Amino acid sequence: MNDDAFKKRGVDYPVVMGERTLPGRYYHSQEIYEEELEKIFYRFWIYACRAEEIPEAGDYKVIEVGDESIILVRDKTGNIRALFNVCSHRGTQLCIKPAGNFKSKTIQCAYHAWTYTLEGKLIGAPLMKEGPGFKKADCTLPMAHVHNWEGFVFISLAEDPLPFEVQMEALMGKFKDWRMDELRIAHHIEYELNCNWKLILQNYQECYHCPGVHPLLSELTPFQSARHDYSKGAVIGGYMDITKERGSMTMDGEAAGPPVCNVSGDDLQRVYYYSLFPNMLLTPHPDFVMFHHIVPRGPGSISNNCYWLFHPDVIEDKKAQDRIKSAVDFWDLTNRQDWQVCEQMQVGTRSKRFGRGYYSSQEDILIALDKEVLKALGHELPE
Ligand code: FES
Ligand SMILES: [Fe+2]
Protein backbone atom coordinates (compact mmCIF):
# COMPACT_ATOMS: atom_id res chain seq x y z
CA MET A 1 0.00 0.00 0.00
CA ASN A 2 1.20 3.54 -0.73
CA ASP A 3 -0.36 7.01 -0.28
CA ASP A 4 -2.25 6.72 -3.60
CA ALA A 5 -3.78 3.40 -2.62
CA PHE A 6 -5.08 4.93 0.62
CA LYS A 7 -6.35 8.02 -1.24
CA LYS A 8 -8.21 5.84 -3.75
CA ARG A 9 -10.10 4.48 -0.77
CA GLY A 10 -11.17 8.00 0.11
CA VAL A 11 -8.91 8.84 3.04
CA ASP A 12 -5.81 10.96 3.42
CA TYR A 13 -2.68 9.20 4.41
CA PRO A 14 -2.70 9.25 8.23
CA VAL A 15 -0.71 12.04 9.80
CA VAL A 16 2.17 11.21 12.07
CA MET A 17 1.46 12.49 15.58
CA GLY A 18 4.90 12.09 17.09
CA GLU A 19 3.78 9.26 19.36
CA ARG A 20 6.22 6.38 19.65
CA THR A 21 5.64 2.67 20.15
CA LEU A 22 6.99 0.55 22.98
CA PRO A 23 10.69 -0.30 22.63
CA GLY A 24 11.40 -3.71 21.08
CA ARG A 25 12.52 -5.20 24.40
CA TYR A 26 8.88 -5.15 25.60
CA TYR A 27 8.21 -8.01 23.20
CA HIS A 28 11.34 -10.08 23.89
CA SER A 29 12.72 -9.59 27.38
CA GLN A 30 12.20 -12.54 29.75
CA GLU A 31 12.53 -10.12 32.66
CA ILE A 32 9.74 -7.83 31.41
CA TYR A 33 7.58 -10.86 30.64
CA GLU A 34 7.95 -12.14 34.20
CA GLU A 35 7.13 -8.69 35.52
CA GLU A 36 4.00 -8.69 33.34
CA LEU A 37 2.94 -12.02 34.85
CA GLU A 38 3.40 -10.69 38.39
CA LYS A 39 1.87 -7.26 37.90
CA ILE A 40 -0.76 -7.93 35.24
CA PHE A 41 -1.74 -11.59 34.80
CA TYR A 42 -1.56 -12.45 38.52
CA ARG A 43 -3.35 -9.25 39.59
CA PHE A 44 -5.96 -8.20 37.05
CA TRP A 45 -9.26 -9.90 36.42
CA ILE A 46 -8.58 -12.21 33.49
CA TYR A 47 -10.86 -14.28 31.30
CA ALA A 48 -10.88 -17.98 32.26
CA CYS A 49 -13.70 -19.92 30.54
CA ARG A 50 -17.36 -19.90 29.54
CA ALA A 51 -19.73 -21.02 32.31
CA GLU A 52 -21.37 -23.33 29.74
CA GLU A 53 -18.12 -25.36 29.54
CA ILE A 54 -18.67 -26.65 33.09
CA PRO A 55 -22.47 -26.90 33.40
CA GLU A 56 -22.82 -29.78 35.93
CA ALA A 57 -21.50 -30.34 39.46
CA GLY A 58 -18.04 -31.88 39.17
CA ASP A 59 -17.37 -30.54 35.64
CA TYR A 60 -13.97 -28.89 35.40
CA LYS A 61 -11.62 -27.13 33.03
CA VAL A 62 -7.94 -26.48 33.74
CA ILE A 63 -6.33 -23.28 32.49
CA GLU A 64 -2.76 -22.04 32.64
CA VAL A 65 -1.93 -18.51 33.74
CA GLY A 66 1.83 -18.00 33.44
CA ASP A 67 3.38 -20.47 35.90
CA GLU A 68 0.05 -21.12 37.61
CA SER A 69 -2.47 -23.83 36.81
CA ILE A 70 -6.07 -23.27 37.89
CA ILE A 71 -8.93 -25.78 38.09
CA LEU A 72 -12.29 -24.18 37.27
CA VAL A 73 -14.88 -26.47 38.78
CA ARG A 74 -18.65 -26.37 39.30
CA ASP A 75 -19.30 -27.25 42.95
CA LYS A 76 -22.32 -29.09 44.37
CA THR A 77 -24.23 -25.88 44.99
CA GLY A 78 -23.76 -24.74 41.38
CA ASN A 79 -21.07 -22.14 42.07
CA ILE A 80 -17.92 -21.98 40.01
CA ARG A 81 -14.68 -22.25 41.99
CA ALA A 82 -11.17 -21.47 40.79
CA LEU A 83 -8.82 -23.76 42.75
CA PHE A 84 -5.04 -23.64 42.48
CA ASN A 85 -4.04 -26.98 40.95
CA VAL A 86 -1.57 -27.80 43.73
CA CYS A 87 -1.90 -30.49 46.39
CA SER A 88 -1.44 -29.16 49.92
CA HIS A 89 0.53 -32.29 50.93
CA ARG A 90 3.74 -31.87 48.93
CA GLY A 91 2.75 -29.64 46.06
CA THR A 92 1.95 -32.16 43.33
CA GLN A 93 -0.22 -30.96 40.45
CA LEU A 94 -3.66 -32.43 41.15
CA CYS A 95 -5.31 -32.50 37.78
CA ILE A 96 -3.45 -33.22 34.52
CA LYS A 97 -6.39 -33.57 32.12
CA PRO A 98 -7.44 -30.26 30.49
CA ALA A 99 -11.16 -30.86 31.19
CA GLY A 100 -13.56 -33.49 32.50
CA ASN A 101 -15.83 -34.38 35.40
CA PHE A 102 -14.84 -35.35 38.94
CA LYS A 103 -17.31 -38.27 39.09
CA SER A 104 -16.79 -38.93 42.81
CA LYS A 105 -17.48 -35.20 43.46
CA THR A 106 -14.06 -35.12 45.07
CA ILE A 107 -10.59 -34.25 43.82
CA GLN A 108 -7.94 -36.80 44.68
CA CYS A 109 -4.20 -36.38 44.35
CA ALA A 110 -2.58 -39.24 42.40
CA TYR A 111 0.51 -39.28 44.62
CA HIS A 112 -0.61 -40.15 48.20
CA ALA A 113 -4.37 -39.92 47.77
CA TRP A 114 -5.11 -36.76 49.71
CA THR A 115 -8.71 -35.96 48.83
CA TYR A 116 -10.54 -32.64 48.56
CA THR A 117 -14.16 -31.60 48.09
CA LEU A 118 -15.17 -29.62 44.99
CA GLU A 119 -15.01 -26.59 47.28
CA GLY A 120 -11.33 -27.34 47.94
CA LYS A 121 -11.68 -28.63 51.53
CA LEU A 122 -9.29 -31.42 52.53
CA ILE A 123 -11.37 -34.41 53.65
CA GLY A 124 -8.92 -37.29 53.35
CA ALA A 125 -5.23 -37.60 54.27
CA PRO A 126 -4.42 -41.31 54.69
CA LEU A 127 -2.64 -42.23 57.94
CA MET A 128 -2.32 -38.58 58.96
CA LYS A 129 -3.58 -37.72 62.44
CA GLU A 130 -4.67 -34.22 63.27
CA GLY A 131 -2.66 -32.58 66.02
CA PRO A 132 -0.84 -29.38 66.82
CA GLY A 133 1.34 -29.59 63.67
CA PHE A 134 -1.34 -30.62 61.19
CA LYS A 135 -4.96 -29.65 60.78
CA LYS A 136 -7.03 -30.51 57.72
CA ALA A 137 -8.67 -27.11 57.96
CA ASP A 138 -5.29 -25.49 57.23
CA CYS A 139 -4.91 -27.48 54.03
CA THR A 140 -7.86 -26.17 51.99
CA LEU A 141 -6.77 -25.58 48.38
CA PRO A 142 -5.95 -21.93 47.68
CA MET A 143 -8.63 -20.24 45.58
CA ALA A 144 -8.72 -17.41 43.05
CA HIS A 145 -11.59 -14.91 42.96
CA VAL A 146 -14.35 -15.64 40.43
CA HIS A 147 -16.79 -13.33 38.64
CA ASN A 148 -19.34 -14.40 36.03
CA TRP A 149 -20.18 -11.64 33.53
CA GLU A 150 -22.72 -12.60 30.86
CA GLY A 151 -21.60 -16.26 30.93
CA PHE A 152 -17.90 -15.32 30.73
CA VAL A 153 -16.04 -16.51 33.82
CA PHE A 154 -13.28 -14.18 34.96
CA ILE A 155 -10.81 -14.91 37.73
CA SER A 156 -8.30 -12.86 39.68
CA LEU A 157 -5.28 -14.46 41.31
CA ALA A 158 -4.74 -11.36 43.46
CA GLU A 159 -5.47 -11.73 47.16
CA ASP A 160 -7.39 -8.47 47.17
CA PRO A 161 -8.33 -7.54 43.58
CA LEU A 162 -10.02 -4.37 42.45
CA PRO A 163 -13.79 -4.94 42.22
CA PHE A 164 -14.58 -6.46 38.80
CA GLU A 165 -16.92 -3.55 38.10
CA VAL A 166 -14.08 -1.08 38.61
CA GLN A 167 -11.58 -2.81 36.33
CA MET A 168 -14.26 -3.44 33.70
CA GLU A 169 -16.15 -0.19 34.21
CA ALA A 170 -16.58 0.48 30.49
CA LEU A 171 -18.24 -2.91 30.07
CA MET A 172 -20.98 -2.40 32.63
CA GLY A 173 -24.36 -2.36 30.89
CA LYS A 174 -22.63 -2.60 27.51
CA PHE A 175 -23.81 -5.31 25.10
CA LYS A 176 -26.75 -6.29 27.32
CA ASP A 177 -28.95 -6.61 24.21
CA TRP A 178 -26.89 -9.62 23.12
CA ARG A 179 -27.79 -11.51 26.34
CA MET A 180 -24.49 -13.30 25.93
CA ASP A 181 -25.10 -15.65 28.85
CA GLU A 182 -27.75 -17.35 26.65
CA LEU A 183 -25.36 -17.86 23.73
CA ARG A 184 -23.42 -21.07 23.24
CA ILE A 185 -20.09 -22.03 21.71
CA ALA A 186 -20.67 -23.13 18.12
CA HIS A 187 -17.01 -23.46 17.19
CA HIS A 188 -13.52 -23.16 18.71
CA ILE A 189 -10.06 -22.99 17.15
CA GLU A 190 -6.81 -22.92 19.10
CA TYR A 191 -3.91 -21.16 17.38
CA GLU A 192 -0.30 -21.48 18.58
CA LEU A 193 1.56 -18.29 17.68
CA ASN A 194 5.13 -17.10 17.87
CA CYS A 195 4.56 -13.59 19.09
CA ASN A 196 4.19 -11.55 22.24
CA TRP A 197 0.70 -11.29 23.74
CA LYS A 198 0.64 -7.47 23.38
CA LEU A 199 1.07 -7.66 19.61
CA ILE A 200 -2.26 -9.47 19.33
CA LEU A 201 -4.05 -6.77 21.34
CA GLN A 202 -2.41 -4.05 19.27
CA ASN A 203 -3.25 -5.76 16.00
CA TYR A 204 -6.87 -6.25 17.09
CA GLN A 205 -7.39 -2.64 18.03
CA GLU A 206 -6.34 -0.88 14.83
CA CYS A 207 -7.49 -1.17 11.24
CA TYR A 208 -4.65 0.85 9.69
CA HIS A 209 -3.43 -2.54 8.46
CA CYS A 210 -6.78 -3.65 7.04
CA PRO A 211 -6.57 -2.42 3.42
CA GLY A 212 -3.32 -4.29 2.80
CA VAL A 213 -3.73 -7.32 5.07
CA HIS A 214 -7.49 -7.97 4.89
CA PRO A 215 -8.93 -7.24 1.42
CA LEU A 216 -12.16 -9.14 2.14
CA LEU A 217 -12.73 -7.57 5.57
CA SER A 218 -12.12 -4.14 4.06
CA GLU A 219 -14.90 -4.74 1.53
CA LEU A 220 -17.39 -5.62 4.28
CA THR A 221 -16.38 -2.91 6.78
CA PRO A 222 -14.43 0.07 5.41
CA PHE A 223 -11.44 0.69 7.66
CA GLN A 224 -12.10 4.43 7.76
CA SER A 225 -15.43 3.70 9.51
CA ALA A 226 -13.55 2.64 12.69
CA ARG A 227 -14.65 4.62 15.75
CA HIS A 228 -13.43 4.33 19.32
CA ASP A 229 -15.87 4.72 22.17
CA TYR A 230 -13.53 3.86 25.05
CA SER A 231 -9.84 4.56 25.01
CA LYS A 232 -8.65 4.58 28.58
CA GLY A 233 -8.52 1.98 31.30
CA ALA A 234 -8.53 -1.80 31.05
CA VAL A 235 -11.43 -1.96 28.59
CA ILE A 236 -10.89 -0.16 25.32
CA GLY A 237 -12.73 -0.49 22.07
CA GLY A 238 -14.98 0.77 19.39
CA TYR A 239 -16.88 -0.33 16.33
CA MET A 240 -16.89 -0.39 12.53
CA ASP A 241 -19.81 -0.10 10.12
CA ILE A 242 -21.05 -3.09 8.15
CA THR A 243 -21.87 -1.64 4.73
CA LYS A 244 -24.28 -4.29 3.45
CA GLU A 245 -27.76 -3.95 4.92
CA ARG A 246 -28.27 -6.77 7.44
CA GLY A 247 -24.84 -8.05 6.47
CA SER A 248 -22.18 -9.53 8.70
CA MET A 249 -18.57 -10.70 8.77
CA THR A 250 -18.91 -13.87 6.71
CA MET A 251 -17.34 -15.16 3.50
CA ASP A 252 -20.18 -13.72 1.37
CA GLY A 253 -20.99 -10.76 3.63
CA GLU A 254 -24.52 -12.04 4.36
CA ALA A 255 -25.77 -12.49 7.93
CA ALA A 256 -24.92 -15.80 9.60
CA GLY A 257 -28.26 -15.84 11.43
CA PRO A 258 -31.02 -13.58 12.76
CA PRO A 259 -29.98 -10.73 15.07
CA VAL A 260 -28.92 -12.06 18.46
CA CYS A 261 -31.62 -11.70 21.14
CA ASN A 262 -32.49 -7.98 21.48
CA VAL A 263 -29.91 -6.48 19.13
CA SER A 264 -31.53 -3.65 17.16
CA GLY A 265 -31.09 -0.15 15.70
CA ASP A 266 -27.54 0.97 14.88
CA ASP A 267 -26.14 -2.26 16.30
CA LEU A 268 -27.61 -4.16 13.34
CA GLN A 269 -24.99 -2.49 11.12
CA ARG A 270 -22.00 -2.56 13.46
CA VAL A 271 -19.28 -4.91 14.55
CA TYR A 272 -17.71 -4.04 17.90
CA TYR A 273 -14.07 -4.64 18.84
CA TYR A 274 -13.37 -4.55 22.56
CA SER A 275 -10.12 -5.49 24.32
CA LEU A 276 -10.68 -6.64 27.87
CA PHE A 277 -7.11 -6.10 28.99
CA PRO A 278 -5.08 -8.23 29.36
CA ASN A 279 -6.28 -11.49 27.82
CA MET A 280 -9.64 -11.26 26.06
CA LEU A 281 -10.83 -9.73 22.80
CA LEU A 282 -14.59 -9.49 22.44
CA THR A 283 -16.21 -8.97 19.03
CA PRO A 284 -20.03 -8.76 19.09
CA HIS A 285 -21.61 -8.86 15.62
CA PRO A 286 -25.33 -8.35 15.03
CA ASP A 287 -25.83 -12.11 14.58
CA PHE A 288 -23.05 -13.77 16.60
CA VAL A 289 -20.21 -13.07 18.98
CA MET A 290 -16.61 -13.97 18.42
CA PHE A 291 -14.00 -13.77 21.15
CA HIS A 292 -10.35 -14.61 21.74
CA HIS A 293 -8.76 -15.95 24.90
CA ILE A 294 -5.04 -15.16 24.85
CA VAL A 295 -2.75 -17.40 26.92
CA PRO A 296 0.85 -16.16 27.14
CA ARG A 297 3.43 -18.97 27.09
CA GLY A 298 6.57 -16.84 27.16
CA PRO A 299 7.76 -13.47 25.82
CA GLY A 300 7.48 -14.68 22.22
CA SER A 301 4.72 -17.27 22.26
CA ILE A 302 1.03 -17.54 23.01
CA SER A 303 -1.95 -19.80 22.53
CA ASN A 304 -4.88 -17.91 21.14
CA ASN A 305 -8.25 -19.61 21.54
CA CYS A 306 -10.89 -18.24 19.24
CA TYR A 307 -14.57 -18.98 19.96
CA TRP A 308 -17.75 -18.33 17.97
CA LEU A 309 -20.92 -17.93 20.06
CA PHE A 310 -24.36 -18.27 18.48
CA HIS A 311 -27.88 -18.43 19.80
CA PRO A 312 -28.80 -22.07 20.64
CA ASP A 313 -31.69 -21.93 18.11
CA VAL A 314 -29.19 -21.28 15.31
CA ILE A 315 -26.78 -23.98 16.55
CA GLU A 316 -29.61 -26.53 16.60
CA ASP A 317 -30.93 -25.57 13.16
CA LYS A 318 -29.43 -28.03 10.62
CA LYS A 319 -30.07 -25.55 7.79
CA ALA A 320 -28.00 -22.88 9.56
CA GLN A 321 -24.75 -24.87 9.68
CA ASP A 322 -23.41 -23.45 6.40
CA ARG A 323 -24.00 -19.93 7.70
CA ILE A 324 -22.10 -20.66 10.93
CA LYS A 325 -19.30 -22.14 8.80
CA SER A 326 -19.22 -19.00 6.68
CA ALA A 327 -18.65 -16.86 9.82
CA VAL A 328 -15.99 -19.28 11.10
CA ASP A 329 -14.21 -19.39 7.72
CA PHE A 330 -14.23 -15.62 7.42
CA TRP A 331 -12.61 -15.09 10.80
CA ASP A 332 -10.23 -18.02 10.43
CA LEU A 333 -8.99 -16.46 7.18
CA THR A 334 -8.77 -13.01 8.77
CA ASN A 335 -7.09 -14.35 11.92
CA ARG A 336 -4.41 -16.13 9.91
CA GLN A 337 -3.72 -12.93 7.96
CA ASP A 338 -3.27 -11.14 11.29
CA TRP A 339 -1.09 -13.87 12.82
CA GLN A 340 1.26 -13.65 9.85
CA VAL A 341 1.99 -9.93 10.35
CA CYS A 342 2.14 -10.26 14.16
CA GLU A 343 4.76 -13.03 13.83
CA GLN A 344 6.71 -10.91 11.34
CA MET A 345 6.61 -8.01 13.80
CA GLN A 346 7.87 -10.30 16.56
CA VAL A 347 10.90 -11.18 14.42
CA GLY A 348 11.52 -7.62 13.25
CA THR A 349 11.32 -5.96 16.67
CA ARG A 350 14.13 -8.21 17.84
CA SER A 351 16.61 -6.39 15.63
CA LYS A 352 19.29 -4.31 17.35
CA ARG A 353 18.43 -1.59 14.84
CA PHE A 354 14.81 -1.34 15.96
CA GLY A 355 14.41 1.28 18.66
CA ARG A 356 10.86 2.58 18.91
CA GLY A 357 8.38 2.85 16.04
CA TYR A 358 5.91 5.64 15.18
CA TYR A 359 2.16 5.60 15.60
CA SER A 360 -0.19 7.06 12.99
CA SER A 361 -3.41 8.81 13.91
CA GLN A 362 -5.20 5.59 12.90
CA GLU A 363 -3.46 3.84 15.78
CA ASP A 364 -4.14 6.32 18.57
CA ILE A 365 -5.93 3.71 20.67
CA LEU A 366 -2.69 1.71 20.83
CA ILE A 367 -1.12 4.60 22.73
CA ALA A 368 -3.81 4.05 25.39
CA LEU A 369 -3.06 0.33 25.39
CA ASP A 370 0.69 0.90 25.85
CA LYS A 371 -0.04 3.35 28.67
CA GLU A 372 -2.11 0.69 30.43
CA VAL A 373 0.80 -1.76 30.20
CA LEU A 374 3.33 0.81 31.43
CA LYS A 375 1.04 1.95 34.26
CA ALA A 376 0.55 -1.63 35.46
CA LEU A 377 4.30 -2.26 35.34
CA GLY A 378 5.13 1.09 36.96
CA HIS A 379 7.48 1.89 34.06
CA GLU A 380 8.12 5.30 32.60
CA LEU A 381 9.60 5.74 29.15
CA PRO A 382 11.49 8.85 28.10
CA GLU A 383 9.38 11.16 25.87
S1 FES B 1 1.47 -34.72 47.08
FE1 FES B 1 -0.62 -34.95 46.91
S2 FES B 1 -1.12 -36.54 48.25
FE2 FES B 1 1.03 -36.34 48.42
FE1 LIG C 1 -6.41 -7.55 11.37
Short mmCIF file of C-alpha atoms and ligand atoms in Angstrom, two decimals, residues 87 89-92 109 111-114, ligand 1:
data_model
loop_
_atom_site.label_atom_id
_atom_site.label_comp_id
_atom_site.label_asym_id
_atom_site.label_seq_id
_atom_site.Cartn_x
_atom_site.Cartn_y
_atom_site.Cartn_z
CA CYS A 87 -1.90 -30.49 46.39
CA HIS A 89 0.53 -32.29 50.93
CA ARG A 90 3.74 -31.87 48.93
CA GLY A 91 2.75 -29.64 46.06
CA THR A 92 1.95 -32.16 43.33
CA CYS A 109 -4.20 -36.38 44.35
CA TYR A 111 0.51 -39.28 44.62
CA HIS A 112 -0.61 -40.15 48.20
CA ALA A 113 -4.37 -39.92 47.77
CA TRP A 114 -5.11 -36.76 49.71
S1 FES B 1 1.47 -34.72 47.08
FE1 FES B 1 -0.62 -34.95 46.91
S2 FES B 1 -1.12 -36.54 48.25
FE2 FES B 1 1.03 -36.34 48.42
#
